[in-house]
Every structure is written in C-alpha cells, then in structure tokens.
mmCIF file of N, CA and C in Angstrom:
data_model
loop_
_atom_site.group_PDB
_atom_site.id
_atom_site.type_symbol
_atom_site.label_atom_id
_atom_site.label_comp_id
_atom_site.label_asym_id
_atom_site.label_seq_id
_atom_site.Cartn_x
_atom_site.Cartn_y
_atom_site.Cartn_z
ATOM 1 N N MET A 24 -8.690 19.819 17.250
ATOM 2 C CA MET A 24 -8.204 19.232 16.023
ATOM 3 C C MET A 24 -8.467 17.728 16.046
ATOM 4 N N ALA A 25 -8.953 17.187 14.951
ATOM 5 C CA ALA A 25 -9.291 15.767 14.867
ATOM 6 C C ALA A 25 -8.025 14.916 14.780
ATOM 7 N N ALA A 26 -8.120 13.700 15.296
ATOM 8 C CA ALA A 26 -7.003 12.764 15.206
ATOM 9 C C ALA A 26 -6.804 12.363 13.750
ATOM 10 N N PRO A 27 -5.560 12.106 13.354
ATOM 11 C CA PRO A 27 -5.328 11.691 11.963
ATOM 12 C C PRO A 27 -5.998 10.343 11.670
ATOM 13 N N ASP A 28 -6.413 10.169 10.444
ATOM 14 C CA ASP A 28 -7.082 8.945 10.014
ATOM 15 C C ASP A 28 -6.016 7.950 9.550
ATOM 16 N N THR A 29 -5.478 7.197 10.501
ATOM 17 C CA THR A 29 -4.449 6.210 10.187
ATOM 18 C C THR A 29 -4.915 4.829 10.616
ATOM 19 N N GLU A 30 -4.372 3.818 9.956
ATOM 20 C CA GLU A 30 -4.636 2.439 10.352
ATOM 21 C C GLU A 30 -3.405 1.598 10.070
ATOM 22 N N SER A 31 -3.119 0.692 10.985
ATOM 23 C CA SER A 31 -2.022 -0.253 10.836
ATOM 24 C C SER A 31 -2.612 -1.578 10.364
ATOM 25 N N VAL A 32 -1.991 -2.163 9.332
ATOM 26 C CA VAL A 32 -2.540 -3.370 8.720
ATOM 27 C C VAL A 32 -1.453 -4.437 8.630
ATOM 28 N N ASP A 33 -1.822 -5.657 9.012
ATOM 29 C CA ASP A 33 -0.936 -6.816 8.863
ATOM 30 C C ASP A 33 -0.860 -7.158 7.382
ATOM 31 N N PRO A 34 0.340 -7.153 6.783
ATOM 32 C CA PRO A 34 0.464 -7.426 5.347
ATOM 33 C C PRO A 34 -0.054 -8.800 4.921
ATOM 34 N N ALA A 35 -0.099 -9.763 5.837
ATOM 35 C CA ALA A 35 -0.575 -11.101 5.500
ATOM 36 C C ALA A 35 -2.094 -11.229 5.561
ATOM 37 N N ASP A 36 -2.785 -10.201 6.031
ATOM 38 C CA ASP A 36 -4.248 -10.220 6.130
ATOM 39 C C ASP A 36 -4.826 -9.629 4.842
ATOM 40 N N GLY A 37 -5.040 -10.483 3.858
ATOM 41 C CA GLY A 37 -5.467 -10.053 2.533
ATOM 42 C C GLY A 37 -6.722 -9.202 2.521
ATOM 43 N N GLU A 38 -7.712 -9.557 3.337
ATOM 44 C CA GLU A 38 -8.964 -8.797 3.370
ATOM 45 C C GLU A 38 -8.735 -7.386 3.928
ATOM 46 N N ALA A 39 -7.947 -7.286 5.010
ATOM 47 C CA ALA A 39 -7.656 -5.973 5.595
ATOM 48 C C ALA A 39 -6.826 -5.123 4.641
ATOM 49 N N VAL A 40 -5.883 -5.755 3.925
ATOM 50 C CA VAL A 40 -5.068 -5.025 2.944
ATOM 51 C C VAL A 40 -5.966 -4.468 1.845
ATOM 52 N N ARG A 41 -6.850 -5.298 1.332
ATOM 53 C CA ARG A 41 -7.740 -4.834 0.257
ATOM 54 C C ARG A 41 -8.639 -3.688 0.731
ATOM 55 N N ASP A 42 -9.219 -3.833 1.918
ATOM 56 C CA ASP A 42 -10.080 -2.772 2.458
ATOM 57 C C ASP A 42 -9.308 -1.461 2.596
ATOM 58 N N ALA A 43 -8.093 -1.538 3.131
ATOM 59 C CA ALA A 43 -7.290 -0.328 3.329
ATOM 60 C C ALA A 43 -6.870 0.280 1.992
ATOM 61 N N LEU A 44 -6.496 -0.565 1.021
ATOM 62 C CA LEU A 44 -6.130 -0.043 -0.299
ATOM 63 C C LEU A 44 -7.322 0.615 -0.985
ATOM 64 N N GLU A 45 -8.515 0.057 -0.809
ATOM 65 C CA GLU A 45 -9.704 0.673 -1.408
ATOM 66 C C GLU A 45 -9.987 2.042 -0.795
ATOM 67 N N ARG A 46 -9.770 2.189 0.499
ATOM 68 C CA ARG A 46 -9.926 3.511 1.132
ATOM 69 C C ARG A 46 -8.843 4.462 0.636
ATOM 70 N N PHE A 47 -7.631 3.949 0.472
ATOM 71 C CA PHE A 47 -6.469 4.756 0.102
ATOM 72 C C PHE A 47 -6.526 5.219 -1.359
ATOM 73 N N ALA A 48 -6.887 4.303 -2.256
ATOM 74 C CA ALA A 48 -6.835 4.592 -3.692
ATOM 75 C C ALA A 48 -8.201 4.819 -4.318
ATOM 76 N N GLY A 49 -9.258 4.396 -3.631
ATOM 77 C CA GLY A 49 -10.595 4.417 -4.214
ATOM 78 C C GLY A 49 -10.929 3.025 -4.720
ATOM 79 N N SER A 50 -12.126 2.567 -4.464
ATOM 80 C CA SER A 50 -12.484 1.178 -4.793
ATOM 81 C C SER A 50 -12.377 0.876 -6.285
ATOM 82 N N SER A 51 -12.611 1.859 -7.139
ATOM 83 C CA SER A 51 -12.535 1.604 -8.581
ATOM 84 C C SER A 51 -11.094 1.422 -9.061
ATOM 85 N N ALA A 52 -10.112 1.823 -8.259
ATOM 86 C CA ALA A 52 -8.698 1.693 -8.643
ATOM 87 C C ALA A 52 -8.084 0.370 -8.194
ATOM 88 N N VAL A 53 -8.817 -0.402 -7.392
ATOM 89 C CA VAL A 53 -8.271 -1.621 -6.794
ATOM 90 C C VAL A 53 -8.871 -2.856 -7.466
ATOM 91 N N SER A 54 -7.987 -3.797 -7.791
ATOM 92 C CA SER A 54 -8.439 -5.053 -8.397
ATOM 93 C C SER A 54 -7.632 -6.207 -7.810
ATOM 94 N N GLU A 55 -8.107 -7.416 -8.092
ATOM 95 C CA GLU A 55 -7.412 -8.611 -7.625
ATOM 96 C C GLU A 55 -7.029 -9.451 -8.827
ATOM 97 N N ARG A 56 -5.776 -9.877 -8.845
ATOM 98 C CA ARG A 56 -5.286 -10.736 -9.928
ATOM 99 C C ARG A 56 -5.654 -12.189 -9.653
ATOM 100 N N ASP A 57 -5.496 -13.018 -10.675
ATOM 101 C CA ASP A 57 -5.797 -14.447 -10.544
ATOM 102 C C ASP A 57 -4.966 -15.112 -9.449
ATOM 103 N N ASP A 58 -3.740 -14.608 -9.205
ATOM 104 C CA ASP A 58 -2.872 -15.212 -8.192
ATOM 105 C C ASP A 58 -3.185 -14.718 -6.778
ATOM 106 N N GLY A 59 -4.218 -13.863 -6.635
ATOM 107 C CA GLY A 59 -4.607 -13.350 -5.327
ATOM 108 C C GLY A 59 -3.963 -12.030 -4.954
ATOM 109 N N SER A 60 -3.073 -11.511 -5.786
ATOM 110 C CA SER A 60 -2.461 -10.207 -5.519
ATOM 111 C C SER A 60 -3.505 -9.114 -5.628
ATOM 112 N N VAL A 61 -3.392 -8.127 -4.763
ATOM 113 C CA VAL A 61 -4.286 -6.972 -4.777
ATOM 114 C C VAL A 61 -3.495 -5.793 -5.332
ATOM 115 N N VAL A 62 -4.066 -5.123 -6.336
ATOM 116 C CA VAL A 62 -3.365 -4.051 -7.040
ATOM 117 C C VAL A 62 -4.180 -2.764 -6.976
ATOM 118 N N ALA A 63 -3.509 -1.682 -6.615
ATOM 119 C CA ALA A 63 -4.097 -0.342 -6.696
ATOM 120 C C ALA A 63 -3.362 0.382 -7.818
ATOM 121 N N ASP A 64 -4.079 0.709 -8.886
ATOM 122 C CA ASP A 64 -3.504 1.411 -10.028
ATOM 123 C C ASP A 64 -3.852 2.885 -9.954
ATOM 124 N N PHE A 65 -2.825 3.708 -10.082
ATOM 125 C CA PHE A 65 -3.001 5.153 -10.108
ATOM 126 C C PHE A 65 -2.712 5.612 -11.538
ATOM 127 N N ARG A 66 -2.386 6.856 -11.728
ATOM 128 C CA ARG A 66 -2.095 7.379 -13.065
ATOM 129 C C ARG A 66 -0.846 6.733 -13.657
ATOM 130 N N GLY A 67 -0.890 6.491 -14.970
ATOM 131 C CA GLY A 67 0.282 5.970 -15.670
ATOM 132 C C GLY A 67 0.742 4.639 -15.113
ATOM 133 N N THR A 68 2.026 4.559 -14.769
ATOM 134 C CA THR A 68 2.606 3.314 -14.275
ATOM 135 C C THR A 68 2.641 3.242 -12.752
ATOM 136 N N THR A 69 2.074 4.222 -12.085
ATOM 137 C CA THR A 69 2.111 4.268 -10.623
ATOM 138 C C THR A 69 1.146 3.228 -10.055
ATOM 139 N N HIS A 70 1.681 2.373 -9.171
ATOM 140 C CA HIS A 70 0.860 1.300 -8.612
ATOM 141 C C HIS A 70 1.388 0.836 -7.258
ATOM 142 N N VAL A 71 0.519 0.131 -6.535
ATOM 143 C CA VAL A 71 0.872 -0.616 -5.332
ATOM 144 C C VAL A 71 0.309 -2.007 -5.533
ATOM 145 N N THR A 72 1.155 -3.013 -5.399
ATOM 146 C CA THR A 72 0.733 -4.409 -5.512
ATOM 147 C C THR A 72 1.116 -5.137 -4.236
ATOM 148 N N VAL A 73 0.157 -5.811 -3.613
ATOM 149 C CA VAL A 73 0.427 -6.615 -2.426
ATOM 150 C C VAL A 73 0.086 -8.060 -2.777
ATOM 151 N N HIS A 74 1.100 -8.916 -2.681
ATOM 152 C CA HIS A 74 0.954 -10.334 -3.015
ATOM 153 C C HIS A 74 0.477 -11.117 -1.798
ATOM 154 N N PRO A 75 -0.138 -12.284 -2.021
ATOM 155 C CA PRO A 75 -0.508 -13.134 -0.884
ATOM 156 C C PRO A 75 0.732 -13.376 -0.018
ATOM 157 N N GLY A 76 0.584 -13.297 1.272
ATOM 158 C CA GLY A 76 1.728 -13.436 2.166
ATOM 159 C C GLY A 76 2.319 -12.093 2.561
ATOM 160 N N GLY A 77 1.953 -11.011 1.841
ATOM 161 C CA GLY A 77 2.333 -9.678 2.271
ATOM 162 C C GLY A 77 3.425 -8.964 1.508
ATOM 163 N N ARG A 78 4.101 -9.620 0.574
ATOM 164 C CA ARG A 78 5.148 -8.915 -0.180
ATOM 165 C C ARG A 78 4.517 -7.777 -0.966
ATOM 166 N N ILE A 79 5.173 -6.601 -0.924
ATOM 167 C CA ILE A 79 4.653 -5.426 -1.612
ATOM 168 C C ILE A 79 5.613 -5.003 -2.719
ATOM 169 N N GLU A 80 5.042 -4.518 -3.793
ATOM 170 C CA GLU A 80 5.801 -3.893 -4.874
ATOM 171 C C GLU A 80 5.100 -2.581 -5.175
ATOM 172 N N THR A 81 5.883 -1.516 -5.277
ATOM 173 C CA THR A 81 5.318 -0.233 -5.685
ATOM 174 C C THR A 81 6.100 0.258 -6.887
ATOM 175 N N GLY A 82 5.472 1.058 -7.698
ATOM 176 C CA GLY A 82 6.155 1.620 -8.850
ATOM 177 C C GLY A 82 5.671 3.023 -9.125
ATOM 178 N N MET A 83 6.624 3.861 -9.448
ATOM 179 C CA MET A 83 6.366 5.239 -9.865
ATOM 180 C C MET A 83 7.329 5.519 -11.005
ATOM 181 N N PRO A 84 7.136 6.591 -11.755
ATOM 182 C CA PRO A 84 7.998 6.834 -12.905
ATOM 183 C C PRO A 84 9.510 6.819 -12.630
ATOM 184 N N LEU A 85 9.965 7.283 -11.479
ATOM 185 C CA LEU A 85 11.402 7.370 -11.244
ATOM 186 C C LEU A 85 11.956 6.393 -10.213
ATOM 187 N N HIS A 86 11.114 5.584 -9.610
ATOM 188 C CA HIS A 86 11.625 4.604 -8.652
ATOM 189 C C HIS A 86 10.594 3.503 -8.403
ATOM 190 N N GLU A 87 11.082 2.453 -7.762
ATOM 191 C CA GLU A 87 10.195 1.368 -7.346
ATOM 192 C C GLU A 87 10.715 0.810 -6.036
ATOM 193 N N PHE A 88 9.870 0.021 -5.380
ATOM 194 C CA PHE A 88 10.215 -0.576 -4.093
ATOM 195 C C PHE A 88 9.596 -1.960 -4.040
ATOM 196 N N SER A 89 10.305 -2.889 -3.401
ATOM 197 C CA SER A 89 9.789 -4.241 -3.214
ATOM 198 C C SER A 89 10.322 -4.772 -1.893
ATOM 199 N N GLY A 90 9.478 -5.466 -1.139
ATOM 200 C CA GLY A 90 9.930 -6.045 0.114
ATOM 201 C C GLY A 90 8.800 -6.718 0.858
ATOM 202 N N VAL A 91 9.164 -7.381 1.958
ATOM 203 C CA VAL A 91 8.186 -8.032 2.826
ATOM 204 C C VAL A 91 8.195 -7.292 4.158
ATOM 205 N N PRO A 92 7.176 -6.488 4.418
ATOM 206 C CA PRO A 92 7.155 -5.673 5.632
ATOM 207 C C PRO A 92 6.561 -6.396 6.834
ATOM 208 N N GLU A 93 6.773 -5.785 8.009
ATOM 209 C CA GLU A 93 6.113 -6.239 9.229
ATOM 210 C C GLU A 93 4.699 -5.675 9.309
ATOM 211 N N ARG A 94 4.540 -4.448 8.787
ATOM 212 C CA ARG A 94 3.222 -3.811 8.830
ATOM 213 C C ARG A 94 3.138 -2.713 7.779
ATOM 214 N N PHE A 95 1.890 -2.416 7.405
ATOM 215 C CA PHE A 95 1.574 -1.254 6.580
ATOM 216 C C PHE A 95 0.882 -0.254 7.499
ATOM 217 N N VAL A 96 1.211 1.014 7.345
ATOM 218 C CA VAL A 96 0.510 2.060 8.069
ATOM 219 C C VAL A 96 -0.052 3.015 7.023
ATOM 220 N N PHE A 97 -1.368 3.036 6.931
ATOM 221 C CA PHE A 97 -2.053 3.916 5.986
ATOM 222 C C PHE A 97 -2.429 5.198 6.714
ATOM 223 N N ASP A 98 -1.977 6.325 6.190
ATOM 224 C CA ASP A 98 -2.404 7.627 6.683
ATOM 225 C C ASP A 98 -3.295 8.202 5.591
ATOM 226 N N HIS A 99 -4.585 7.999 5.757
ATOM 227 C CA HIS A 99 -5.535 8.382 4.711
ATOM 228 C C HIS A 99 -5.629 9.896 4.546
ATOM 229 N N ASP A 100 -5.482 10.651 5.643
ATOM 230 C CA ASP A 100 -5.536 12.110 5.550
ATOM 231 C C ASP A 100 -4.351 12.667 4.765
ATOM 232 N N ALA A 101 -3.161 12.150 5.030
ATOM 233 C CA ALA A 101 -1.946 12.649 4.372
ATOM 234 C C ALA A 101 -1.714 12.001 3.010
ATOM 235 N N GLY A 102 -2.452 10.925 2.710
ATOM 236 C CA GLY A 102 -2.255 10.229 1.438
ATOM 237 C C GLY A 102 -0.954 9.457 1.401
ATOM 238 N N GLU A 103 -0.589 8.855 2.536
ATOM 239 C CA GLU A 103 0.669 8.117 2.621
ATOM 240 C C GLU A 103 0.436 6.673 3.064
ATOM 241 N N LEU A 104 1.213 5.784 2.471
ATOM 242 C CA LEU A 104 1.278 4.386 2.882
ATOM 243 C C LEU A 104 2.720 4.146 3.314
ATOM 244 N N ARG A 105 2.898 3.860 4.616
ATOM 245 C CA ARG A 105 4.242 3.550 5.120
ATOM 246 C C ARG A 105 4.395 2.043 5.191
ATOM 247 N N VAL A 106 5.520 1.571 4.674
ATOM 248 C CA VAL A 106 5.882 0.159 4.703
ATOM 249 C C VAL A 106 6.992 0.048 5.736
ATOM 250 N N GLU A 107 6.750 -0.687 6.826
ATOM 251 C CA GLU A 107 7.697 -0.727 7.933
ATOM 252 C C GLU A 107 8.225 -2.131 8.168
ATOM 253 N N ARG A 108 9.575 -2.188 8.385
ATOM 254 C CA ARG A 108 10.229 -3.469 8.683
ATOM 255 C C ARG A 108 11.596 -3.208 9.291
ATOM 256 N N ASP A 109 11.863 -3.834 10.421
ATOM 257 C CA ASP A 109 13.193 -3.810 11.048
ATOM 258 C C ASP A 109 13.843 -2.429 11.050
ATOM 259 N N GLY A 110 13.106 -1.423 11.488
ATOM 260 C CA GLY A 110 13.674 -0.084 11.571
ATOM 261 C C GLY A 110 13.787 0.647 10.249
ATOM 262 N N VAL A 111 13.330 0.037 9.163
ATOM 263 C CA VAL A 111 13.363 0.660 7.839
ATOM 264 C C VAL A 111 11.939 1.047 7.471
ATOM 265 N N THR A 112 11.769 2.262 6.971
ATOM 266 C CA THR A 112 10.452 2.722 6.555
ATOM 267 C C THR A 112 10.527 3.253 5.130
ATOM 268 N N TYR A 113 9.625 2.775 4.287
ATOM 269 C CA TYR A 113 9.464 3.308 2.933
ATOM 270 C C TYR A 113 8.089 3.969 2.900
ATOM 271 N N THR A 114 8.012 5.159 2.343
ATOM 272 C CA THR A 114 6.736 5.874 2.256
ATOM 273 C C THR A 114 6.316 6.040 0.803
ATOM 274 N N PHE A 115 5.136 5.527 0.489
ATOM 275 C CA PHE A 115 4.513 5.715 -0.820
ATOM 276 C C PHE A 115 3.492 6.822 -0.658
ATOM 277 N N ARG A 116 3.594 7.853 -1.479
ATOM 278 C CA ARG A 116 2.643 8.957 -1.415
ATOM 279 C C ARG A 116 1.651 8.852 -2.557
ATOM 280 N N ARG A 117 0.392 8.908 -2.210
ATOM 281 C CA ARG A 117 -0.675 8.829 -3.208
ATOM 282 C C ARG A 117 -0.553 10.013 -4.165
ATOM 283 N N PRO A 118 -0.535 9.717 -5.473
ATOM 284 C CA PRO A 118 -0.420 10.829 -6.449
ATOM 285 C C PRO A 118 -1.688 11.662 -6.505
#
C-alpha cells in the first residue's frame, strides 16, 4: 500500500501555501488578492483564504473558521486540510 500523499506547510511561507493550495483545490481555483492573500474558491461560498503571515479563514454554508495556526497539513489523497495549533485541530474537507 502506498504512503498517503500528505505535506506539512508553514503558514507564513506564502509560496509553499500557494503551491499546496493549488494541488489541493486545482490551480484554476486558486488566486491571489491585491493584499497578498491566497484564495482557493470551491463551489458556492466554500473557500479557503490564507493571509500574509499565515492567518487562515475558511467558509462553508453552515460554518466558518478563522485563526493563526502553527502548521497546515494537507492530505491530498483524503481531500483534507488540517489546521493545527496548540493541541487544537480544525479539518477542512475538500468538497
């Protein structure tokens, strides 16, 4: 059985965040705002936004999340982005 396709990314490393989001969401779904934020837009209002410095905001129809994590863990096979900080984990699942 193959090892899972996961990568840990420093939220403050803008280039690594963008590369990982493009793998996670598809390059056509990812854009950069004038303020340097990187946004992955999915269907409807579902999105992941990472601001310069690493603050993340996610939105889905029934909930949202915002915070400054220690690391992002992308599990490309499972379609999950884990946001980890101080023993707290939030999981965003790719729609």
